[in-house]
Amino acid sequence: MGKVVVVTSGKGGVGKTTSTAALGAAVARTGKKVALVDFDVGLRNLDLIMGAERRVVFDLVNVIQGTAKLSQALIRDKRLETLYLLPASQTRDKDALTEEGVAEVIARLRSVFDYVFCDSPAGIERGAQLAMRFADEAVIVTNPEVSSVRDSDRIIGLLDARTMKAEQGELVQKHVLVTRYDAARAARGEMLSIDDVLEILSTPLLGIIPESQDVLRASNLGSPVTLSEPLNGAAKAYLEAARRLEGEDLPVVVPFERKGFLDRLLGRRAA
Amino acid sequence: MSILDLFKRRTSAPVARERLQLLLAYERQSRGQPDLVSILREEIMAVIAKHVQIDQDYLQVSMDRGATMSTLEIDIQIPNKSAAPLAMAG
């Protein structure tokens, strides 16, 4: 039985899809069978980030409506043979996903794959709730910024109330993944620190992804950053986060920025 | 205060942290609860309507949450009977 992990955030643009691709590829690199499911019906993008946009024939909605088989809709990654993608459809019909349909697809994926990553749409509406509905674990992607932290808190509330696990009296295991972290700005007290974010959300940390050009370059090329440039900073952080997700006890090192001479002279406080 | 303090820039992250802590403490507590302000608004409206005829638009209910105390502000405008014909004439 595979594990179902939802990648969610509430707020849009914080890096859910990028993180789904990077974490999924990182886990698949270790030989585990991984399926990435795009739940962003109407605004799919995981196919583009994975570089599979020209290979999409059938999608999640086709499978749910019975017009395609699951095996027909799954796209196998060209770089990693253990990595698969189930794209979202481009339909504008918001009710294209049904709870029963999603339940069945997730159950079948779970029986074949070691990990099923569900890329949630932004917001707290139906699509986001269906993406988290059958999750065992959740990766809450958060930027160190007030609106993102507030939305993450809201999502944590939903994970504790509206998921299958929660309704059965269990808990979805939650992890915060801080993305777009800028060590220099945090050191100058211009950005919420990791401690601030963790204290406010009181949820364990999965990793810290530094703000990086590599991530944009990987998206441009249609390759998860953990595959295209595994030695770069952001990719390393994702690879480590993936190991923690698999249960490894790996300490998180907060990216450190040396204080400049002027900062020290003027006694600027590190947050 | 040392002379160096003059050059210290006030950092914004601690402000962000405090604002978030205050806001989230409130939001977590009120999660799943019906919206207090709209309930108050409806009930106040019902009480006033028993005695005076007013329009929905003349009742404003707002809440300003502070760290230790919150203020509930209720603003009701009751049109004067004598003013009504004037307004109509105007």
Short mmCIF file of C-alpha atoms in Angstrom, two decimals:
data_model
loop_
_atom_site.label_atom_id
_atom_site.label_comp_id
_atom_site.label_asym_id
_atom_site.label_seq_id
_atom_site.Cartn_x
_atom_site.Cartn_y
_atom_site.Cartn_z
CA MET A 1 0.00 0.00 0.00
CA GLY A 2 1.47 3.27 -1.11
CA LYS A 3 1.45 6.52 0.75
CA VAL A 4 -0.65 9.47 -0.39
CA VAL A 5 0.95 12.89 0.11
CA VAL A 6 -0.91 16.11 -0.66
CA VAL A 7 1.15 19.18 -1.54
CA THR A 8 -0.95 22.16 -0.53
CA SER A 9 -0.72 25.78 0.66
CA GLY A 10 -3.95 27.74 0.40
CA LYS A 11 -2.16 30.64 -1.23
CA GLY A 12 -1.29 30.51 -4.91
CA GLY A 13 2.15 31.02 -6.39
CA VAL A 14 4.13 29.77 -3.41
CA GLY A 15 5.59 26.75 -5.22
CA LYS A 16 3.18 23.83 -4.87
CA THR A 17 3.60 22.50 -8.39
CA THR A 18 7.37 23.05 -8.44
CA SER A 19 7.64 21.29 -5.08
CA THR A 20 5.41 18.39 -6.17
CA ALA A 21 7.64 17.83 -9.22
CA ALA A 22 10.90 18.22 -7.30
CA LEU A 23 9.92 16.02 -4.34
CA GLY A 24 8.27 13.39 -6.53
CA ALA A 25 11.30 13.12 -8.79
CA ALA A 26 13.61 13.02 -5.77
CA VAL A 27 11.72 10.05 -4.30
CA ALA A 28 11.50 8.31 -7.71
CA ARG A 29 15.29 8.65 -8.09
CA THR A 30 15.68 6.23 -5.18
CA GLY A 31 13.81 3.57 -7.16
CA LYS A 32 10.43 4.01 -5.52
CA LYS A 33 7.40 4.03 -7.82
CA VAL A 34 5.89 7.50 -7.76
CA ALA A 35 2.72 8.98 -9.28
CA LEU A 36 2.16 12.73 -9.45
CA VAL A 37 -1.50 13.71 -9.71
CA ASP A 38 -2.47 17.21 -10.82
CA PHE A 39 -5.69 18.28 -9.08
CA ASP A 40 -5.73 21.77 -10.55
CA VAL A 41 -8.62 21.12 -12.94
CA GLY A 42 -8.93 23.93 -15.46
CA LEU A 43 -5.46 25.30 -14.74
CA ARG A 44 -3.16 22.34 -15.06
CA ASN A 45 0.55 23.07 -14.96
CA LEU A 46 2.29 20.04 -13.54
CA ASP A 47 2.53 18.63 -17.08
CA LEU A 48 4.43 21.75 -18.14
CA ILE A 49 6.79 21.72 -15.16
CA MET A 50 7.47 18.01 -15.84
CA GLY A 51 8.07 18.65 -19.54
CA ALA A 52 5.24 16.33 -20.55
CA GLU A 53 2.78 18.90 -21.93
CA ARG A 54 2.90 17.49 -25.45
CA ARG A 55 2.26 13.94 -24.31
CA VAL A 56 -1.07 14.54 -22.56
CA VAL A 57 -3.88 12.57 -24.21
CA PHE A 58 -6.18 11.61 -21.35
CA ASP A 59 -6.48 13.13 -17.91
CA LEU A 60 -7.84 12.67 -14.38
CA VAL A 61 -11.37 13.73 -15.38
CA ASN A 62 -11.42 11.22 -18.28
CA VAL A 63 -10.49 8.46 -15.85
CA ILE A 64 -13.13 9.51 -13.34
CA GLN A 65 -15.81 9.76 -16.02
CA GLY A 66 -14.80 6.39 -17.44
CA THR A 67 -13.82 7.65 -20.90
CA ALA A 68 -10.22 6.48 -20.42
CA LYS A 69 -8.48 3.80 -18.40
CA LEU A 70 -6.09 4.83 -15.66
CA SER A 71 -3.24 3.09 -17.50
CA GLN A 72 -3.98 5.16 -20.61
CA ALA A 73 -3.95 8.46 -18.75
CA LEU A 74 -0.74 7.88 -16.79
CA ILE A 75 2.28 9.40 -18.54
CA ARG A 76 5.61 7.77 -17.84
CA ASP A 77 8.52 10.16 -17.35
CA LYS A 78 11.17 10.02 -20.06
CA ARG A 79 14.04 10.40 -17.61
CA LEU A 80 12.94 8.16 -14.74
CA GLU A 81 11.08 4.94 -15.38
CA THR A 82 9.62 4.88 -11.86
CA LEU A 83 7.98 8.31 -12.23
CA TYR A 84 4.47 8.82 -13.62
CA LEU A 85 2.17 11.78 -14.11
CA LEU A 86 -1.62 11.90 -14.10
CA PRO A 87 -2.51 15.28 -15.60
CA ALA A 88 -5.51 17.44 -14.73
CA SER A 89 -8.01 18.29 -17.41
CA GLN A 90 -8.45 21.72 -18.94
CA THR A 91 -12.23 21.63 -18.57
CA ARG A 92 -13.89 24.62 -16.97
CA ASP A 93 -16.51 22.44 -15.30
CA LYS A 94 -15.76 22.80 -11.61
CA ASP A 95 -17.77 19.73 -10.69
CA ALA A 96 -15.86 17.43 -13.03
CA LEU A 97 -14.26 15.78 -9.99
CA THR A 98 -16.50 13.73 -7.75
CA GLU A 99 -15.50 12.47 -4.35
CA GLU A 100 -16.33 8.85 -5.27
CA GLY A 101 -14.34 9.16 -8.49
CA VAL A 102 -11.30 10.61 -6.74
CA ALA A 103 -11.55 7.94 -4.03
CA GLU A 104 -11.45 5.20 -6.63
CA VAL A 105 -8.53 6.65 -8.59
CA ILE A 106 -6.50 7.24 -5.43
CA ALA A 107 -7.22 3.72 -4.17
CA ARG A 108 -6.02 2.21 -7.45
CA LEU A 109 -2.90 4.38 -7.56
CA ARG A 110 -2.16 3.50 -3.95
CA SER A 111 -2.20 -0.20 -4.79
CA VAL A 112 0.35 0.19 -7.59
CA PHE A 113 2.65 3.02 -6.47
CA ASP A 114 4.84 3.53 -3.40
CA TYR A 115 4.03 7.24 -3.32
CA VAL A 116 1.14 9.25 -4.72
CA PHE A 117 1.74 13.01 -4.67
CA CYS A 118 -1.40 15.14 -5.08
CA ASP A 119 -0.69 18.64 -6.37
CA SER A 120 -3.48 20.78 -4.88
CA PRO A 121 -5.00 23.82 -6.55
CA ALA A 122 -4.74 27.10 -4.63
CA GLY A 123 -7.62 28.15 -2.42
CA ILE A 124 -9.75 26.24 0.08
CA GLU A 125 -12.60 25.30 -2.22
CA ARG A 126 -13.74 21.93 -3.51
CA GLY A 127 -10.67 21.17 -5.64
CA ALA A 128 -8.26 21.80 -2.78
CA GLN A 129 -10.43 19.78 -0.40
CA LEU A 130 -10.60 16.83 -2.81
CA ALA A 131 -6.81 16.91 -3.27
CA MET A 132 -6.30 16.52 0.49
CA ARG A 133 -9.30 14.26 1.11
CA PHE A 134 -7.51 10.87 1.03
CA ALA A 135 -4.04 12.00 2.10
CA ASP A 136 -1.93 10.22 4.69
CA GLU A 137 0.56 13.06 4.85
CA ALA A 138 0.61 16.70 3.85
CA VAL A 139 3.37 18.99 2.69
CA ILE A 140 2.32 22.58 3.39
CA VAL A 141 4.30 24.86 1.12
CA THR A 142 4.84 28.21 2.81
CA ASN A 143 6.72 31.38 1.91
CA PRO A 144 8.14 33.35 4.84
CA GLU A 145 5.60 36.09 4.31
CA VAL A 146 2.45 37.07 6.23
CA SER A 147 -0.28 36.14 3.75
CA SER A 148 1.26 32.76 2.95
CA VAL A 149 1.65 31.87 6.65
CA ARG A 150 -1.93 32.88 7.36
CA ASP A 151 -3.24 30.74 4.51
CA SER A 152 -1.08 27.81 5.63
CA ASP A 153 -2.67 28.05 9.05
CA ARG A 154 -6.08 27.87 7.44
CA ILE A 155 -5.07 24.82 5.40
CA ILE A 156 -3.73 23.11 8.52
CA GLY A 157 -7.19 23.64 10.06
CA LEU A 158 -8.80 21.96 7.04
CA LEU A 159 -6.33 19.06 7.12
CA ASP A 160 -7.31 18.45 10.73
CA ALA A 161 -11.04 18.60 10.00
CA ARG A 162 -12.00 17.73 6.44
CA THR A 163 -9.79 14.79 5.52
CA MET A 164 -10.80 11.13 5.61
CA LYS A 165 -8.15 10.49 8.27
CA ALA A 166 -9.45 13.32 10.45
CA GLU A 167 -13.00 12.03 10.16
CA GLN A 168 -11.83 8.59 11.24
CA GLY A 169 -10.22 10.10 14.33
CA GLU A 170 -6.68 9.89 12.99
CA LEU A 171 -4.38 12.70 11.95
CA VAL A 172 -2.84 13.54 8.62
CA GLN A 173 0.88 13.83 9.25
CA LYS A 174 1.77 17.43 8.41
CA HIS A 175 5.08 18.97 7.33
CA VAL A 176 5.92 22.57 6.53
CA LEU A 177 8.14 23.16 3.51
CA VAL A 178 9.44 26.73 3.49
CA THR A 179 10.18 27.87 -0.05
CA ARG A 180 11.72 31.03 -1.51
CA TYR A 181 13.73 31.57 1.65
CA ASP A 182 16.19 34.44 1.42
CA ALA A 183 18.82 34.05 4.14
CA ALA A 184 20.20 37.56 3.67
CA ARG A 185 16.84 39.21 4.11
CA ALA A 186 15.99 37.03 7.10
CA ALA A 187 19.33 37.97 8.69
CA ARG A 188 18.49 41.64 8.25
CA GLY A 189 15.13 41.10 9.91
CA GLU A 190 13.23 41.90 6.76
CA MET A 191 11.73 38.45 6.35
CA LEU A 192 10.04 36.13 8.81
CA SER A 193 12.62 33.71 10.14
CA ILE A 194 12.24 29.93 10.06
CA ASP A 195 11.70 29.97 13.82
CA ASP A 196 8.92 32.54 13.42
CA VAL A 197 7.13 30.43 10.80
CA LEU A 198 7.46 27.20 12.78
CA GLU A 199 6.42 28.80 16.03
CA ILE A 200 3.32 30.32 14.45
CA LEU A 201 2.26 27.18 12.57
CA SER A 202 3.49 24.71 15.24
CA THR A 203 4.10 22.09 12.57
CA PRO A 204 7.37 20.20 11.97
CA LEU A 205 9.71 21.38 9.25
CA LEU A 206 10.33 19.25 6.16
CA GLY A 207 12.91 21.52 4.61
CA ILE A 208 13.96 25.00 3.59
CA ILE A 209 14.24 25.73 -0.12
CA PRO A 210 16.34 28.82 -0.79
CA GLU A 211 15.18 31.41 -3.30
CA SER A 212 17.07 30.34 -6.40
CA GLN A 213 17.50 30.94 -10.10
CA ASP A 214 17.85 27.18 -10.58
CA VAL A 215 14.17 26.64 -9.89
CA LEU A 216 13.05 29.02 -12.63
CA ARG A 217 15.58 27.54 -15.04
CA ALA A 218 14.29 24.03 -14.32
CA SER A 219 10.71 25.17 -14.98
CA ASN A 220 11.80 26.79 -18.24
CA LEU A 221 13.37 23.50 -19.31
CA GLY A 222 10.44 21.36 -18.18
CA SER A 223 12.43 19.31 -15.73
CA PRO A 224 12.12 18.95 -11.96
CA VAL A 225 15.09 20.77 -10.42
CA THR A 226 16.08 17.59 -8.55
CA LEU A 227 16.65 15.87 -11.92
CA SER A 228 18.10 18.65 -14.04
CA GLU A 229 20.54 20.17 -11.56
CA PRO A 230 20.71 17.87 -8.52
CA LEU A 231 23.87 19.53 -7.21
CA ASN A 232 22.47 23.04 -6.95
CA GLY A 233 21.29 24.57 -3.68
CA ALA A 234 17.54 24.37 -4.17
CA ALA A 235 17.76 20.84 -5.60
CA LYS A 236 19.88 19.66 -2.66
CA ALA A 237 17.32 21.10 -0.27
CA TYR A 238 14.52 19.26 -2.09
CA LEU A 239 16.50 16.00 -2.14
CA GLU A 240 17.02 16.26 1.62
CA ALA A 241 13.36 17.12 2.18
CA ALA A 242 12.39 14.01 0.19
CA ARG A 243 14.62 11.87 2.42
CA ARG A 244 12.89 13.31 5.50
CA LEU A 245 9.52 12.59 3.93
CA GLU A 246 10.61 8.97 3.59
CA GLY A 247 11.27 8.92 7.31
CA GLU A 248 15.00 9.61 7.50
CA ASP A 249 16.06 11.60 10.54
CA LEU A 250 18.08 14.30 8.83
CA PRO A 251 18.63 17.61 10.64
CA VAL A 252 17.58 20.78 8.80
CA VAL A 253 20.30 23.38 8.49
CA VAL A 254 18.96 26.92 8.21
CA PRO A 255 20.72 28.66 5.31
CA PHE A 256 23.09 31.14 6.91
CA GLU A 257 24.10 34.52 5.66
CA ARG A 258 27.20 36.11 7.12
CA LYS A 259 26.51 39.54 8.47
CA GLY A 260 28.22 42.24 6.48
CA PHE A 261 30.62 44.70 8.06
CA LEU A 262 28.05 47.49 7.95
CA ASP A 263 25.37 45.34 9.53
CA ARG A 264 27.67 44.55 12.42
CA LEU A 265 28.76 48.16 12.81
CA LEU A 266 25.19 49.34 12.93
CA GLY A 267 24.14 46.48 15.19
CA ARG A 268 21.35 45.25 12.99
CA ARG A 269 19.69 42.40 14.73
CA ALA A 270 19.39 39.02 13.13
CA ALA A 271 15.80 37.86 13.40
CA MET B 1 20.24 55.60 23.96
CA SER B 2 23.59 55.33 22.26
CA ILE B 3 24.47 57.33 19.21
CA LEU B 4 24.55 54.09 17.22
CA ASP B 5 20.86 53.51 17.93
CA LEU B 6 20.13 56.41 15.63
CA PHE B 7 21.44 54.40 12.72
CA LYS B 8 19.58 51.21 13.61
CA ARG B 9 16.98 50.41 11.09
CA ARG B 10 13.72 49.13 12.53
CA THR B 11 13.21 45.65 11.19
CA SER B 12 9.83 44.58 9.86
CA ALA B 13 9.94 40.83 10.54
CA PRO B 14 9.12 41.14 14.27
CA VAL B 15 6.11 43.30 13.36
CA ALA B 16 4.98 40.62 10.89
CA ARG B 17 5.35 37.95 13.54
CA GLU B 18 3.31 39.86 16.12
CA ARG B 19 0.53 40.71 13.70
CA LEU B 20 0.29 37.10 12.59
CA GLN B 21 0.25 35.72 16.11
CA LEU B 22 -2.56 38.05 17.11
CA LEU B 23 -4.61 37.41 13.98
CA LEU B 24 -4.22 33.65 13.98
CA ALA B 25 -5.08 33.33 17.65
CA TYR B 26 -8.41 34.95 16.80
CA GLU B 27 -8.97 33.04 13.55
CA ARG B 28 -8.28 29.66 15.14
CA GLN B 29 -10.71 30.37 17.93
CA SER B 30 -13.49 31.47 15.61
CA ARG B 31 -12.93 28.69 13.07
CA GLY B 32 -16.15 26.87 12.28
CA GLN B 33 -18.18 29.40 14.28
CA PRO B 34 -20.79 31.52 12.55
CA ASP B 35 -19.78 35.10 11.86
CA LEU B 36 -20.47 37.06 15.05
CA VAL B 37 -20.77 40.48 13.43
CA SER B 38 -23.43 39.41 10.95
CA ILE B 39 -25.45 37.68 13.67
CA LEU B 40 -25.30 40.80 15.83
CA ARG B 41 -26.28 42.92 12.87
CA GLU B 42 -29.34 40.79 12.14
CA GLU B 43 -30.54 40.68 15.75
CA ILE B 44 -30.01 44.39 16.36
CA MET B 45 -31.89 45.10 13.17
CA ALA B 46 -34.80 42.94 14.35
CA VAL B 47 -35.01 44.75 17.72
CA ILE B 48 -34.98 48.20 16.15
CA ALA B 49 -37.45 47.25 13.47
CA LYS B 50 -39.98 46.47 16.21
CA HIS B 51 -40.09 50.14 17.14
CA VAL B 52 -38.74 52.23 14.28
CA GLN B 53 -38.83 51.72 10.58
CA ILE B 54 -35.29 51.84 9.25
CA ASP B 55 -33.55 50.63 6.17
CA GLN B 56 -30.87 47.89 6.32
CA ASP B 57 -28.37 50.35 4.90
CA TYR B 58 -28.72 52.67 7.91
CA LEU B 59 -27.28 50.10 10.32
CA GLN B 60 -23.52 49.64 10.43
CA VAL B 61 -21.95 47.08 12.75
CA SER B 62 -18.18 46.76 12.91
CA MET B 63 -15.63 45.16 15.17
CA ASP B 64 -12.10 46.30 15.85
CA ARG B 65 -10.06 43.64 17.57
CA GLY B 66 -7.30 44.73 19.92
CA ALA B 67 -4.77 42.73 21.89
CA THR B 68 -6.57 42.98 25.23
CA MET B 69 -9.90 44.54 24.28
CA SER B 70 -12.13 44.73 21.23
CA THR B 71 -14.53 47.48 20.29
CA LEU B 72 -17.93 46.85 18.82
CA GLU B 73 -19.19 49.85 16.94
CA ILE B 74 -22.86 50.15 16.10
CA ASP B 75 -24.00 53.06 14.00
CA ILE B 76 -27.72 53.43 13.42
CA GLN B 77 -29.21 56.28 11.47
CA ILE B 78 -32.88 56.92 12.08
CA PRO B 79 -34.40 59.37 9.64
CA ASN B 80 -36.52 62.10 11.31
CA LYS B 81 -40.15 62.03 10.43
CA SER B 82 -40.13 65.77 9.84
CA ALA B 83 -37.16 65.46 7.49
CA ALA B 84 -38.86 62.94 5.29
CA PRO B 85 -41.30 65.30 3.52
CA LEU B 86 -38.50 67.81 3.03
CA ALA B 87 -36.34 65.22 1.40
CA MET B 88 -39.22 64.24 -0.78
CA ALA B 89 -39.88 67.82 -1.69
CA GLY B 90 -36.17 68.33 -2.49
#
